[in-house]
Short mmCIF file of C-alpha atoms in Angstrom, two decimals:
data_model
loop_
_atom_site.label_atom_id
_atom_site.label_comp_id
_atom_site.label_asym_id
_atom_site.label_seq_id
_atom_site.Cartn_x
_atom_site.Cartn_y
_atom_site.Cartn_z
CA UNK A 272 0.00 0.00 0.00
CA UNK A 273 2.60 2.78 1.15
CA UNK A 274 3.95 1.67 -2.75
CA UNK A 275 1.38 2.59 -4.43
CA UNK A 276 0.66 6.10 -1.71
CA UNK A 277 4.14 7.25 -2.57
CA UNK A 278 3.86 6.88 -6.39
CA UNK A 279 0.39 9.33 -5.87
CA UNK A 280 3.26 12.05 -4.93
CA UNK A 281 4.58 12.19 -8.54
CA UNK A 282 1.12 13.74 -9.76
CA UNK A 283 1.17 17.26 -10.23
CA UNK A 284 4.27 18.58 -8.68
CA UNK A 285 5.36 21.62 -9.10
CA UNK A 286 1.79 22.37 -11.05
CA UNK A 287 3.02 25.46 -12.20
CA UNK A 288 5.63 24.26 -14.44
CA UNK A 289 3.68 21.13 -15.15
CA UNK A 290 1.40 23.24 -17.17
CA UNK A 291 4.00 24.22 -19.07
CA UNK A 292 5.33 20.62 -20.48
CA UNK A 293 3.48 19.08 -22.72
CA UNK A 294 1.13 16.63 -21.75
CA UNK A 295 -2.64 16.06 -21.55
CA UNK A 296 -4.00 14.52 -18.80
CA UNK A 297 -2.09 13.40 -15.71
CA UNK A 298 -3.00 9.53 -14.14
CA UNK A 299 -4.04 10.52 -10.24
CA UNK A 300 -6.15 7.29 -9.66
CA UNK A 301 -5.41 4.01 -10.92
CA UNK A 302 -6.78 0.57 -10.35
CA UNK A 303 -5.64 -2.42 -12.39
CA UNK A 304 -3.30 -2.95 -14.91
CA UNK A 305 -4.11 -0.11 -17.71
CA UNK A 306 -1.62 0.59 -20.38
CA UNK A 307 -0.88 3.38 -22.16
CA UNK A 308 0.86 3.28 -25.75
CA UNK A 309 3.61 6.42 -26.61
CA UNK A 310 4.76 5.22 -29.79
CA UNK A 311 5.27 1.62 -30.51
CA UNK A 312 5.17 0.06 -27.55
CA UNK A 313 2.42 -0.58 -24.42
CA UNK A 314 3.83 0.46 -21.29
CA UNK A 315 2.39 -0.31 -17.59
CA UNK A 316 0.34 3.04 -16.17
CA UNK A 317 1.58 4.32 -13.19
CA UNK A 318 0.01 7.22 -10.59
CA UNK A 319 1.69 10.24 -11.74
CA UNK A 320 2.26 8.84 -15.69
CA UNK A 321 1.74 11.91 -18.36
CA UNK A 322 -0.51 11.00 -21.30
CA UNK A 323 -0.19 12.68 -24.30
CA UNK A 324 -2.69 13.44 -26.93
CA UNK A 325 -1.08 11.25 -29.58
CA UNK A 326 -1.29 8.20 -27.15
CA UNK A 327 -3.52 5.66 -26.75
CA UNK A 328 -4.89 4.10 -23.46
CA UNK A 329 -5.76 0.54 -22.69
CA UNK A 330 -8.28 0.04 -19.54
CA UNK A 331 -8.32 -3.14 -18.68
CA UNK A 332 -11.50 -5.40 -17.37
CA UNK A 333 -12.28 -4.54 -13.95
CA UNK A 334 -10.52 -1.88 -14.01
CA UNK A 335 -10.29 2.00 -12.94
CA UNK A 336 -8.65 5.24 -13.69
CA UNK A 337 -8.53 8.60 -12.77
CA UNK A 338 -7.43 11.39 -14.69
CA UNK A 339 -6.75 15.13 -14.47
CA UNK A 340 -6.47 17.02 -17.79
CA UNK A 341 -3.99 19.59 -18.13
CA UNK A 342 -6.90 22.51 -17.86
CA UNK A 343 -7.42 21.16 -14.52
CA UNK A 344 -10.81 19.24 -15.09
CA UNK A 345 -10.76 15.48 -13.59
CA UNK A 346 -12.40 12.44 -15.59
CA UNK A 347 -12.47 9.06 -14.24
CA UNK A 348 -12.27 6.26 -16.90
CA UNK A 349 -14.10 2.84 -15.91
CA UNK A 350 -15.09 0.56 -18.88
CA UNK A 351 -12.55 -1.47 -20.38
CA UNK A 352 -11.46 -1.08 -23.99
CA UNK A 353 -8.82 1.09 -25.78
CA UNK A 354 -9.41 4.85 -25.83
CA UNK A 355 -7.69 7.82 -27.80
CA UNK A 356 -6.29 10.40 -26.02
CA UNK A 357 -7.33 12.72 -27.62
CA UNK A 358 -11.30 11.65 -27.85
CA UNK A 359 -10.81 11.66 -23.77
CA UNK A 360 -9.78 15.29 -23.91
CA UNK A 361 -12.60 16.40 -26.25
CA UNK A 362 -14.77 14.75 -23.14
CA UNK A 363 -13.44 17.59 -20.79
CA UNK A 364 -13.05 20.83 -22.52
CA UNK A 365 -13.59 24.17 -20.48
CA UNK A 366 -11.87 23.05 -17.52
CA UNK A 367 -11.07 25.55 -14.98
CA UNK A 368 -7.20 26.01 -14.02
CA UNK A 369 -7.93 26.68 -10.37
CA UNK A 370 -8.87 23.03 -10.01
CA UNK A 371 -4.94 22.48 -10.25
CA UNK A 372 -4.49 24.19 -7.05
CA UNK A 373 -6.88 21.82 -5.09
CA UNK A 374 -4.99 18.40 -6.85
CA UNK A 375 -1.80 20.05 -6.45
CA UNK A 376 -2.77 20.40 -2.25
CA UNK A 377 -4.24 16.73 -2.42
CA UNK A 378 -0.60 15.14 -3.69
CA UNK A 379 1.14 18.14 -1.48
CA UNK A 380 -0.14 16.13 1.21
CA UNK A 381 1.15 13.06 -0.06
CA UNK A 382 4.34 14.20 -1.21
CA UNK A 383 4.95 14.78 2.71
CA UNK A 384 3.81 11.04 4.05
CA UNK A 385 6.51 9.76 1.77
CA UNK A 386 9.21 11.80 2.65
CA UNK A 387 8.12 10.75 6.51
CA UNK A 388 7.05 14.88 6.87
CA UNK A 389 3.43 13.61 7.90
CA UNK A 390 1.93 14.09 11.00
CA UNK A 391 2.31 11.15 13.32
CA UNK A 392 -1.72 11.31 14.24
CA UNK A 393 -3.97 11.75 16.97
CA UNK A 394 -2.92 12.47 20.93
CA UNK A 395 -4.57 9.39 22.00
CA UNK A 396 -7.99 10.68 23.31
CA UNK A 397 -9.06 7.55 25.41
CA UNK A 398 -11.80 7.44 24.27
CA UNK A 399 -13.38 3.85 23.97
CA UNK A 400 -15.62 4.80 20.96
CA UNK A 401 -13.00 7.47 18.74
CA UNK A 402 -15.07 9.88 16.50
CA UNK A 403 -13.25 11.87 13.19
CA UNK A 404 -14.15 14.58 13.86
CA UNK A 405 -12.20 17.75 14.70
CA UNK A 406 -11.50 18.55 18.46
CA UNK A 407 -12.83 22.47 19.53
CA UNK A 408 -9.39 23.47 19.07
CA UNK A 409 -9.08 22.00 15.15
CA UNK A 410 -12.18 24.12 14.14
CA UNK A 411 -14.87 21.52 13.92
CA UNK A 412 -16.65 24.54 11.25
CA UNK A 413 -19.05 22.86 8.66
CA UNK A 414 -20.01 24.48 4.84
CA UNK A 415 -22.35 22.04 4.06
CA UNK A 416 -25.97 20.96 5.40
CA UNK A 417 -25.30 17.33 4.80
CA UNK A 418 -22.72 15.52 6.44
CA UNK A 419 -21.15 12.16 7.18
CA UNK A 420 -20.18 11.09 10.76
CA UNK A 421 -17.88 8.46 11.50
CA UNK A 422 -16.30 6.48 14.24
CA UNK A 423 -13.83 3.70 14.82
CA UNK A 424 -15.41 0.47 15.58
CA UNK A 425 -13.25 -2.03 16.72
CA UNK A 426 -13.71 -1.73 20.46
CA UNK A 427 -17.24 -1.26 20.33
CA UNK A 428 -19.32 -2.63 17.66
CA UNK A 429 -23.07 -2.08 16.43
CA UNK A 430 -25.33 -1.45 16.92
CA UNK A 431 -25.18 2.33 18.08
CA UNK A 432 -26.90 5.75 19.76
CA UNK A 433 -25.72 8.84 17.82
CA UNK A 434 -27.23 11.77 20.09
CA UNK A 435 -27.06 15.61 19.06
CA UNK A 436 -27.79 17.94 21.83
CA UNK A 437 -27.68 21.91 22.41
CA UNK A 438 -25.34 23.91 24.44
CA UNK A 439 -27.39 24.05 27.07
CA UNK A 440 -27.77 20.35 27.21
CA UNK A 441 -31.05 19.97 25.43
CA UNK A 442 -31.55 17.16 23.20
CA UNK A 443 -32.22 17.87 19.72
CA UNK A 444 -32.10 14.50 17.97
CA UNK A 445 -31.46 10.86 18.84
CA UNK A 446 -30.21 8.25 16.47
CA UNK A 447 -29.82 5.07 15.38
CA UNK A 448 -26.87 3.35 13.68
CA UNK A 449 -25.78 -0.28 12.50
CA UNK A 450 -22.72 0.85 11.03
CA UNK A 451 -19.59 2.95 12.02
CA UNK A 452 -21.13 5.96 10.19
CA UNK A 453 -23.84 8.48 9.86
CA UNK A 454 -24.96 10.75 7.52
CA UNK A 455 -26.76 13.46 8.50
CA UNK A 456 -28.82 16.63 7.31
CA UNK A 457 -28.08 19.70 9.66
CA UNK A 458 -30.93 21.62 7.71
CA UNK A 459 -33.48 19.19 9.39
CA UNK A 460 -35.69 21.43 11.63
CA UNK A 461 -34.17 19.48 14.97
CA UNK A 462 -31.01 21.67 13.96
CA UNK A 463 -32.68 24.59 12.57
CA UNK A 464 -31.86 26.98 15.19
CA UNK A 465 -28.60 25.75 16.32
CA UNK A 466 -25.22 26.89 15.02
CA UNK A 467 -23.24 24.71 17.61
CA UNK A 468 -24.32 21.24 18.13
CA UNK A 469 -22.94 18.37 20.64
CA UNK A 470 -22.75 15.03 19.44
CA UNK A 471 -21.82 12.05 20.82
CA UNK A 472 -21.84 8.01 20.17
CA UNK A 473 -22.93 5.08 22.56
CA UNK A 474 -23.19 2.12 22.09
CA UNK A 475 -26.98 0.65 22.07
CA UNK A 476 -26.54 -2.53 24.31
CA UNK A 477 -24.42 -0.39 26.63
CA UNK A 478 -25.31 3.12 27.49
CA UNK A 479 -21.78 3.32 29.43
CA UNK A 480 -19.74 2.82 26.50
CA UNK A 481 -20.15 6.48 25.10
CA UNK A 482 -17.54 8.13 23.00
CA UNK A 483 -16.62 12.29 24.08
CA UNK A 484 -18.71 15.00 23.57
CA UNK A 485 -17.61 16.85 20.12
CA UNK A 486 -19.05 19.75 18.25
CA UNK A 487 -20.33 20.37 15.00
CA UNK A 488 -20.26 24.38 14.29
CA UNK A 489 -21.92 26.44 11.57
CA UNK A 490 -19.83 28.87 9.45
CA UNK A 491 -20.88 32.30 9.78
CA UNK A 492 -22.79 33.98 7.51
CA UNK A 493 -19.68 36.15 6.24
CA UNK A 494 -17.31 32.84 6.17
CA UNK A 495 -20.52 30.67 4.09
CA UNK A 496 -20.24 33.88 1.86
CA UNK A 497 -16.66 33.57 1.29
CA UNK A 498 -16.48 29.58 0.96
CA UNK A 499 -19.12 29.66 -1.91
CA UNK A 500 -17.65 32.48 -3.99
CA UNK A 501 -14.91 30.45 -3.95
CA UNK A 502 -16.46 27.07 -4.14
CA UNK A 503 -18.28 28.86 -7.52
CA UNK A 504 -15.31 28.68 -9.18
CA UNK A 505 -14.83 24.80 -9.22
CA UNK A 506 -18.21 23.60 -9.17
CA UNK A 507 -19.37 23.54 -12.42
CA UNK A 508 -16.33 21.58 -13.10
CA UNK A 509 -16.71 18.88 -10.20
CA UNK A 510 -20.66 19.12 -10.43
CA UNK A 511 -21.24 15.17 -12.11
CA UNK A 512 -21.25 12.74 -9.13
CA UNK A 513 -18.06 11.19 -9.87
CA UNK A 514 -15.29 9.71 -7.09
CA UNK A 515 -12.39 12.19 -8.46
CA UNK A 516 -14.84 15.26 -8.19
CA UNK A 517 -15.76 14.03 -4.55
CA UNK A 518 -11.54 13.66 -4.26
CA UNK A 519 -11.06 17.25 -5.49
CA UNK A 520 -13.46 18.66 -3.75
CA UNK A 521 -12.22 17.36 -0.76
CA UNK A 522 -9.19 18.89 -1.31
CA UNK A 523 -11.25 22.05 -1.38
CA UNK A 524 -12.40 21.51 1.74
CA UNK A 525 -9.17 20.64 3.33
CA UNK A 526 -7.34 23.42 2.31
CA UNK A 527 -10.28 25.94 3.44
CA UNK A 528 -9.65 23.95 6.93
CA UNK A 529 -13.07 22.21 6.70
CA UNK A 530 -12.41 18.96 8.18
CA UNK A 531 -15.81 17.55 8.12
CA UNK A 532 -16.81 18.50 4.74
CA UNK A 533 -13.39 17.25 3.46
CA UNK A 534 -13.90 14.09 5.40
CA UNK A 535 -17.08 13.54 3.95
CA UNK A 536 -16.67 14.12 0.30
CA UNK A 537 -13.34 11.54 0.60
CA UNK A 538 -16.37 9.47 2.34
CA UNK A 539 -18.52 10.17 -0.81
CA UNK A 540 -16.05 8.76 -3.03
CA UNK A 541 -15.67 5.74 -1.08
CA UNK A 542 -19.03 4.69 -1.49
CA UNK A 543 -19.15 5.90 -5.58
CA UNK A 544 -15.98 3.96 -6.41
CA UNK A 545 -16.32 0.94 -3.44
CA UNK A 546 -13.91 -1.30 -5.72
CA UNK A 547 -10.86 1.04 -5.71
CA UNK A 548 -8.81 0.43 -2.84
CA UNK A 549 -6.70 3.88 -3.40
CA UNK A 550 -9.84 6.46 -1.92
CA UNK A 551 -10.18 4.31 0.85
CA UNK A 552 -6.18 4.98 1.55
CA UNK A 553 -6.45 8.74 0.80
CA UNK A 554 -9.43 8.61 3.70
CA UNK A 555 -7.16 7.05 6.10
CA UNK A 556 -4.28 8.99 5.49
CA UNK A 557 -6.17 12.54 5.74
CA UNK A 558 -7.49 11.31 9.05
CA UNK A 559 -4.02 10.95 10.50
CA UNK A 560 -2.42 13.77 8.71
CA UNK A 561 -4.74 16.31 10.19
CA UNK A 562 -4.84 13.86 13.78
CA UNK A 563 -8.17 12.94 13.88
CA UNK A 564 -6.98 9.45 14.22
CA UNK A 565 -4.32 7.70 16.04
CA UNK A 566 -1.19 6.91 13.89
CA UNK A 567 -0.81 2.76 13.74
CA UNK A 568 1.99 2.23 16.30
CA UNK A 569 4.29 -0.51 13.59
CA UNK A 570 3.38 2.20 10.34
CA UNK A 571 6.43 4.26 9.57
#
């Protein structure tokens, strides 16, 4: 796995003088072995590989790639067969440059957990049910109405008690879950009125075993106003519901220090490409990059 993390660094680097070689699209997603053909020859794809618009790509059965054309606009590649270059470019015209700057930040990241720059993870919280989510002091803010909540499960397994309360202590909805996650709406009219909300998770069979209290806190109107002007300019480009959109959008996110809504977009993309093992890696390794989970003790 760290193999095929490290190769992710490659993608992108230095975006600003990748724009100016000449390629066409950029491999930041693969799954399977896809070719591509410069010339003469097939050669194996690789995160980080350049394709040109003379070359020809080979997808194979089962398979999965993710592109990012040099405008900036991402495309994701899934049924097998050969494919021109240059048709898959036609696909993606109008792209927006400043989608670079949230891929660049995404393999930025990377670039770090191979060179062993990477945050180490989470001060162990003790807690015997660990949420994601952002401690008070990590800004726990939230852009979006609709959210995913998630929790480590290993200790403590399902069936569960998510509970959302008020400051003041008063409950404002109580839910149940099978799984280690939640999604949830914040524009439901339990939340209407609250811009900071408590939640915790217990487990159903044993009302002791409860995880710590963390919050979930509205932007302001003036920071919503300054997240969607420049949300605007990306999201006609990421708009189809694709697993690379959900990636660069949590990059986005990220970058804006939205934890939650970067968390749950890389949570999106989970469930929209469930086959590709690489999302579910990026997940875990922005969880303990920006410690909102323990580092494993024997990963390096």
């Amino acid at each position: 796995m760290k193999t095929k993390l490290a190769l992710v660094v490659f993608i992108l680097i230095g975006f600003a003088q990748a724009m100016a070689q000449n390629y066409t699209f950029k491999v930041l997603v693969n799954k399977g072995k896809n070719e591509v053909k410069a010339g003469k020859d097939w050669q194996t794809i690789k995160v980080g590989s350049s394709l040109n618009s003379a070359d020809e790509l080979k997808v194979a059965e089962n398979s999965y790639i993710g592109l990012v054309h040099v405008s900036g606009k991402p495309l994701e590649v899934k049924q097998a067969g050969k494919y021109k270059v240059a048709d898959l470019a036609a696909k993606v015209s109008g792209g927006a440059n400043v989608l670079n700057k949230y891929a660049d930040f995404i393999l930025s990241s990377n670039t770090q957990k191979a060179n062993g720059l990477q945050a180490t993870g989470a001060v162990h919280r003790g807690s015997i049910i660990p949420l994601y989510l952002p401690s008070a002091t990590q800004n726990p803010a939230i852009y979006n109405d609709v959210i995913i909540i998630n929790w480590d499960a290993e200790k403590i397994p399902g069936p569960y008690t998510v509970k959302f309360k008020s400051l003041f202590d008063e409950e404002l909805a109580k839910l149940d879950a099978n799984e280690s996650s939640l999604r949830i709406d914040l524009s439901d009219p339990s939340f209407t009125n609250e811009d900071n909300i408590l939640v915790t998770v217990e487990s159903k069979t044993d009302k002791n075993k409860v995880s710590e209290k963390y919050t979930l806190k509205r932007l302001s109107k003036a920071d919503k106003a300054r997240i969607k002007n420049a949300l605007s300019e990306i999201s006609a480009q990421t708009e189809d519901n694709t697993a690379i959109n959900k990636l660069i959008l949590a990059g986005f996110f990220e970058q804006n220090s939205l934890l939650i809504d970067a968390a749950t977009a890389l949570q999106e993309a989970i469930k929209l490409a469930p086959d590709v093992q690489m999302y579910r890696d990026l997940y875990n390794d922005f969880l303990i990059r920006n410690k909102l989970k323990d580092k494993p003790l024997n990963s390096k």
